[in-house]
Amino acid sequence: MSRETYFFLLSGEYEGLPAAELRSTLRILDPDCEFLYVASGRVAAAKTVEKTAREAVIRAAFTKLSGKLVIEVPTDEKAILNSVGEDVLRAIFPRGAKTFMVRGKRIQGVEVNMPRLERIIGAKVLEKMPWLKVSLTKPDVTVFILSSREKTFIGPLVAVKPRKFFADRIAGRRPFSLPSAMQPDFSRAMVNLAEVSFEGRILDPFAGTGGILIEAGLMEYMVYGVEFKDWIARGGLRNLERYIPGRKDVIVGDARALMFREECFDAIVTDPPYGRSTTVPDESISTLLSKFFQEGTRVLKKKGRIVLAVPADIDLKEIASKHGLRIVEEHTARVHGSLTRRVVVLEK
């Protein structure tokens, strides 16, 4: 199968996490994909197939759009216009295309006159390919210009994440919520970092309101949750019934004494309780994590991953190594003024 280079616009909300999530997502969708680079922290490039480039935009929480990379040039108006010649245009338009439009996007405060670039490039298309017509509603091809601080990427647009993709699932809009509930984009990113193959089994032993289970279930994983408090487990079930009907695999239990057989889960993705809202009383977070790792490694398959969010000041390396886990990667994400989470990916 022939692979071509595609570019992906990443969210600027967190540093490092969007690129890591995309890399993991591409590995899930196309194990032979080659992740090439990240430019200016916001634009990633990878060699893959169009189907994967399209699906990755929907699957990855922090990927906004994708396009086929035909040419990249320094971010300079003259360089951009000079680069779009007849050869480039023929590489952008497939046979049979009848309509088009030109769209551009500036990020990181780049000072280029994008409306002017769109207008001039659109005129070039009509001059070189007079059989094409402009369509601003449903064009066969959208010529996309993405200008970052260092480089500009040009090619046909492949996919754009729908507006308000997470709106219905925002923590405060679910049937049941808690102040500590994780938002759906963050939950989805953590699930993708687990790199579980399709229809694999994922456990959340601190299930809470079910946010991680919902996102994993929507990506067609088999999901199982454990929650320490009965009333929270019942609330979590209400959320699951709303977003992934028929999935009711949440039980009241203790993450320190899991009731599952050995090596039955492909990954564990979870947000352990900490701070004021902890649901496991009289336990330091370090002690809790140590006991959880002991049980988690028992039920986790070989080479399986544990993806968890912890306070930024918790050092997991020593705790994890005692239980045969190694840190694969970690990312710091500032959630709001008083909360900074660290997402840690561990492997058995």
Short mmCIF file of N, CA and C in Angstrom, two decimals, residues 84-175:
data_model
loop_
_atom_site.label_atom_id
_atom_site.label_comp_id
_atom_site.label_asym_id
_atom_site.label_seq_id
_atom_site.Cartn_x
_atom_site.Cartn_y
_atom_site.Cartn_z
N VAL A 84 3.62 27.95 -5.85
CA VAL A 84 2.40 27.34 -6.41
C VAL A 84 2.41 27.50 -7.93
N GLY A 85 3.10 26.57 -8.57
CA GLY A 85 3.15 26.56 -10.02
C GLY A 85 2.25 25.48 -10.59
N GLU A 86 2.34 25.26 -11.88
CA GLU A 86 1.46 24.30 -12.54
C GLU A 86 1.67 22.88 -12.02
N ASP A 87 2.94 22.50 -11.76
CA ASP A 87 3.21 21.15 -11.25
C ASP A 87 2.55 20.93 -9.89
N VAL A 88 2.63 21.93 -9.04
CA VAL A 88 2.01 21.82 -7.72
C VAL A 88 0.50 21.71 -7.84
N LEU A 89 -0.09 22.50 -8.69
CA LEU A 89 -1.54 22.46 -8.87
C LEU A 89 -2.00 21.11 -9.40
N ARG A 90 -1.24 20.54 -10.33
CA ARG A 90 -1.63 19.23 -10.87
C ARG A 90 -1.51 18.14 -9.80
N ALA A 91 -0.57 18.33 -8.86
CA ALA A 91 -0.45 17.36 -7.76
C ALA A 91 -1.58 17.51 -6.76
N ILE A 92 -2.16 18.69 -6.68
CA ILE A 92 -3.27 18.94 -5.73
C ILE A 92 -4.58 18.37 -6.26
N PHE A 93 -4.83 18.53 -7.57
CA PHE A 93 -6.14 18.18 -8.12
C PHE A 93 -6.14 16.78 -8.72
N PRO A 94 -7.00 15.90 -8.25
CA PRO A 94 -7.11 14.56 -8.85
C PRO A 94 -7.89 14.63 -10.16
N ARG A 95 -7.75 13.59 -10.94
CA ARG A 95 -8.54 13.52 -12.17
C ARG A 95 -10.02 13.50 -11.85
N GLY A 96 -10.78 14.21 -12.63
CA GLY A 96 -12.22 14.22 -12.42
C GLY A 96 -12.72 15.35 -11.56
N ALA A 97 -11.82 16.08 -10.90
CA ALA A 97 -12.25 17.21 -10.07
C ALA A 97 -12.86 18.29 -10.94
N LYS A 98 -13.98 18.84 -10.47
CA LYS A 98 -14.68 19.85 -11.25
C LYS A 98 -14.80 21.18 -10.52
N THR A 99 -14.81 21.13 -9.18
CA THR A 99 -14.98 22.36 -8.42
C THR A 99 -13.91 22.47 -7.33
N PHE A 100 -13.66 23.67 -6.89
CA PHE A 100 -12.63 23.88 -5.86
C PHE A 100 -12.90 25.17 -5.10
N MET A 101 -12.21 25.31 -3.98
CA MET A 101 -12.07 26.60 -3.32
C MET A 101 -10.70 26.63 -2.66
N VAL A 102 -10.25 27.82 -2.30
CA VAL A 102 -8.96 27.99 -1.64
C VAL A 102 -9.22 28.56 -0.25
N ARG A 103 -8.64 27.91 0.75
CA ARG A 103 -8.79 28.37 2.12
C ARG A 103 -7.43 28.36 2.81
N GLY A 104 -7.23 29.33 3.69
CA GLY A 104 -5.97 29.40 4.42
C GLY A 104 -6.19 29.62 5.90
N LYS A 105 -5.18 29.28 6.68
CA LYS A 105 -5.25 29.49 8.12
C LYS A 105 -3.87 29.92 8.63
N ARG A 106 -3.87 30.98 9.43
CA ARG A 106 -2.64 31.44 10.08
C ARG A 106 -2.67 31.00 11.55
N ILE A 107 -1.54 30.55 12.06
CA ILE A 107 -1.44 30.22 13.48
C ILE A 107 -0.21 30.90 14.07
N GLN A 108 -0.19 31.00 15.39
CA GLN A 108 0.95 31.54 16.12
C GLN A 108 1.24 33.00 15.76
N GLY A 109 0.19 33.73 15.40
CA GLY A 109 0.34 35.16 15.12
C GLY A 109 1.12 35.49 13.86
N VAL A 110 1.18 34.56 12.92
CA VAL A 110 1.93 34.78 11.68
C VAL A 110 1.32 35.95 10.91
N GLU A 111 2.17 36.82 10.42
CA GLU A 111 1.70 38.00 9.71
C GLU A 111 1.82 37.80 8.20
N VAL A 112 0.87 37.08 7.65
CA VAL A 112 0.74 37.01 6.19
C VAL A 112 -0.69 37.40 5.84
N ASN A 113 -0.85 37.98 4.69
CA ASN A 113 -2.18 38.42 4.25
C ASN A 113 -2.88 37.22 3.60
N MET A 114 -3.55 36.44 4.43
CA MET A 114 -4.14 35.20 3.92
C MET A 114 -5.25 35.44 2.90
N PRO A 115 -6.15 36.41 3.08
CA PRO A 115 -7.16 36.64 2.03
C PRO A 115 -6.53 36.95 0.67
N ARG A 116 -5.43 37.68 0.68
CA ARG A 116 -4.73 37.99 -0.57
C ARG A 116 -4.15 36.72 -1.18
N LEU A 117 -3.53 35.88 -0.37
CA LEU A 117 -2.97 34.63 -0.86
C LEU A 117 -4.06 33.74 -1.45
N GLU A 118 -5.18 33.65 -0.76
CA GLU A 118 -6.30 32.84 -1.26
C GLU A 118 -6.77 33.34 -2.62
N ARG A 119 -6.88 34.65 -2.75
CA ARG A 119 -7.38 35.26 -3.98
C ARG A 119 -6.42 35.01 -5.15
N ILE A 120 -5.13 35.22 -4.91
CA ILE A 120 -4.15 35.08 -6.00
C ILE A 120 -4.00 33.61 -6.40
N ILE A 121 -3.94 32.72 -5.43
CA ILE A 121 -3.81 31.29 -5.75
C ILE A 121 -5.06 30.79 -6.45
N GLY A 122 -6.23 31.27 -6.02
CA GLY A 122 -7.47 30.90 -6.70
C GLY A 122 -7.45 31.33 -8.16
N ALA A 123 -6.93 32.53 -8.42
CA ALA A 123 -6.83 33.03 -9.80
C ALA A 123 -5.86 32.17 -10.61
N LYS A 124 -4.76 31.73 -9.97
CA LYS A 124 -3.80 30.85 -10.66
C LYS A 124 -4.45 29.53 -11.07
N VAL A 125 -5.27 28.99 -10.18
CA VAL A 125 -5.97 27.73 -10.49
C VAL A 125 -6.84 27.91 -11.72
N LEU A 126 -7.61 28.99 -11.76
CA LEU A 126 -8.53 29.23 -12.88
C LEU A 126 -7.77 29.48 -14.18
N GLU A 127 -6.58 30.10 -14.04
CA GLU A 127 -5.78 30.37 -15.24
C GLU A 127 -5.18 29.09 -15.80
N LYS A 128 -4.63 28.24 -14.93
CA LYS A 128 -3.95 27.02 -15.37
C LYS A 128 -4.92 25.87 -15.66
N MET A 129 -6.08 25.89 -14.99
CA MET A 129 -7.05 24.81 -15.14
C MET A 129 -8.43 25.42 -15.37
N PRO A 130 -8.67 25.98 -16.54
CA PRO A 130 -9.91 26.75 -16.80
C PRO A 130 -11.18 25.91 -16.74
N TRP A 131 -11.07 24.59 -16.76
CA TRP A 131 -12.27 23.74 -16.68
C TRP A 131 -12.83 23.66 -15.26
N LEU A 132 -12.05 24.10 -14.28
CA LEU A 132 -12.52 24.07 -12.89
C LEU A 132 -13.39 25.27 -12.58
N LYS A 133 -14.34 25.08 -11.68
CA LYS A 133 -15.21 26.17 -11.24
C LYS A 133 -15.12 26.32 -9.72
N VAL A 134 -15.32 27.52 -9.25
CA VAL A 134 -15.27 27.79 -7.82
C VAL A 134 -16.57 27.36 -7.16
N SER A 135 -16.46 26.66 -6.02
CA SER A 135 -17.63 26.31 -5.21
C SER A 135 -17.29 26.57 -3.75
N LEU A 136 -18.06 27.43 -3.12
CA LEU A 136 -17.80 27.77 -1.72
C LEU A 136 -18.63 26.92 -0.76
N THR A 137 -19.39 25.96 -1.29
CA THR A 137 -20.23 25.13 -0.43
C THR A 137 -19.73 23.69 -0.36
N LYS A 138 -19.70 23.00 -1.49
CA LYS A 138 -19.25 21.61 -1.50
C LYS A 138 -18.26 21.37 -2.63
N PRO A 139 -17.05 21.93 -2.50
CA PRO A 139 -16.07 21.76 -3.57
C PRO A 139 -15.52 20.34 -3.61
N ASP A 140 -15.13 19.89 -4.78
CA ASP A 140 -14.46 18.59 -4.91
C ASP A 140 -13.09 18.63 -4.22
N VAL A 141 -12.43 19.78 -4.30
CA VAL A 141 -11.10 19.95 -3.70
C VAL A 141 -11.03 21.30 -2.99
N THR A 142 -10.52 21.27 -1.76
CA THR A 142 -10.21 22.51 -1.04
C THR A 142 -8.70 22.64 -0.98
N VAL A 143 -8.17 23.63 -1.69
CA VAL A 143 -6.73 23.91 -1.62
C VAL A 143 -6.49 24.61 -0.29
N PHE A 144 -5.66 23.99 0.55
CA PHE A 144 -5.50 24.52 1.90
C PHE A 144 -4.08 25.04 2.10
N ILE A 145 -3.99 26.22 2.70
CA ILE A 145 -2.71 26.87 3.01
C ILE A 145 -2.64 27.03 4.53
N LEU A 146 -1.69 26.37 5.15
CA LEU A 146 -1.53 26.44 6.61
C LEU A 146 -0.19 27.08 6.92
N SER A 147 -0.23 28.29 7.46
CA SER A 147 0.99 29.04 7.75
C SER A 147 1.30 29.04 9.24
N SER A 148 2.42 28.42 9.59
CA SER A 148 2.90 28.44 10.97
C SER A 148 4.07 29.41 11.07
N ARG A 149 4.64 29.49 12.25
CA ARG A 149 5.71 30.45 12.48
C ARG A 149 6.90 30.22 11.53
N GLU A 150 7.23 28.97 11.27
CA GLU A 150 8.42 28.65 10.47
C GLU A 150 8.09 28.29 9.03
N LYS A 151 7.06 27.45 8.85
CA LYS A 151 6.78 26.91 7.53
C LYS A 151 5.32 27.08 7.15
N THR A 152 5.08 27.04 5.84
CA THR A 152 3.72 27.01 5.31
C THR A 152 3.53 25.71 4.56
N PHE A 153 2.41 25.06 4.80
CA PHE A 153 2.09 23.75 4.23
C PHE A 153 0.93 23.92 3.27
N ILE A 154 1.06 23.36 2.07
CA ILE A 154 0.04 23.53 1.05
C ILE A 154 -0.34 22.18 0.47
N GLY A 155 -1.64 21.97 0.32
CA GLY A 155 -2.12 20.73 -0.26
C GLY A 155 -3.62 20.64 -0.14
N PRO A 156 -4.23 19.58 -0.70
CA PRO A 156 -5.68 19.42 -0.59
C PRO A 156 -6.10 19.05 0.82
N LEU A 157 -7.11 19.71 1.32
CA LEU A 157 -7.64 19.41 2.65
C LEU A 157 -8.27 18.01 2.65
N VAL A 158 -7.99 17.24 3.70
CA VAL A 158 -8.53 15.89 3.81
C VAL A 158 -9.69 15.82 4.79
N ALA A 159 -9.54 16.35 5.99
CA ALA A 159 -10.59 16.25 7.00
C ALA A 159 -10.47 17.38 8.00
N VAL A 160 -11.62 17.78 8.55
CA VAL A 160 -11.69 18.80 9.61
C VAL A 160 -12.56 18.26 10.72
N LYS A 161 -12.10 18.40 11.97
CA LYS A 161 -12.92 17.95 13.09
C LYS A 161 -14.20 18.77 13.15
N PRO A 162 -15.35 18.12 13.31
CA PRO A 162 -16.62 18.86 13.38
C PRO A 162 -16.62 19.86 14.53
N ARG A 163 -17.27 20.97 14.31
CA ARG A 163 -17.40 21.97 15.38
C ARG A 163 -18.20 21.37 16.54
N LYS A 164 -17.87 21.76 17.71
CA LYS A 164 -18.56 21.32 18.94
C LYS A 164 -18.55 19.79 19.07
N PHE A 165 -17.44 19.18 18.67
CA PHE A 165 -17.32 17.73 18.68
C PHE A 165 -17.57 17.15 20.07
N PHE A 166 -17.10 17.84 21.10
CA PHE A 166 -17.23 17.34 22.47
C PHE A 166 -18.36 18.02 23.26
N ALA A 167 -19.07 18.94 22.63
CA ALA A 167 -19.99 19.81 23.37
C ALA A 167 -20.99 19.05 24.23
N ASP A 168 -21.58 18.01 23.69
CA ASP A 168 -22.61 17.26 24.40
C ASP A 168 -22.05 16.44 25.56
N ARG A 169 -20.72 16.21 25.55
CA ARG A 169 -20.12 15.35 26.56
C ARG A 169 -19.29 16.12 27.59
N ILE A 170 -19.27 17.43 27.51
CA ILE A 170 -18.54 18.22 28.51
C ILE A 170 -19.02 17.83 29.90
N ALA A 171 -18.08 17.73 30.83
CA ALA A 171 -18.39 17.16 32.16
C ALA A 171 -19.65 17.76 32.79
N GLY A 172 -19.79 19.06 32.77
CA GLY A 172 -20.93 19.70 33.42
C GLY A 172 -22.25 19.48 32.72
N ARG A 173 -22.24 18.95 31.50
CA ARG A 173 -23.48 18.73 30.75
C ARG A 173 -23.94 17.28 30.78
N ARG A 174 -23.17 16.42 31.40
CA ARG A 174 -23.56 15.02 31.51
C ARG A 174 -24.68 14.88 32.54
N PRO A 175 -25.46 13.80 32.48
CA PRO A 175 -26.52 13.59 33.47
C PRO A 175 -26.00 13.61 34.90
#
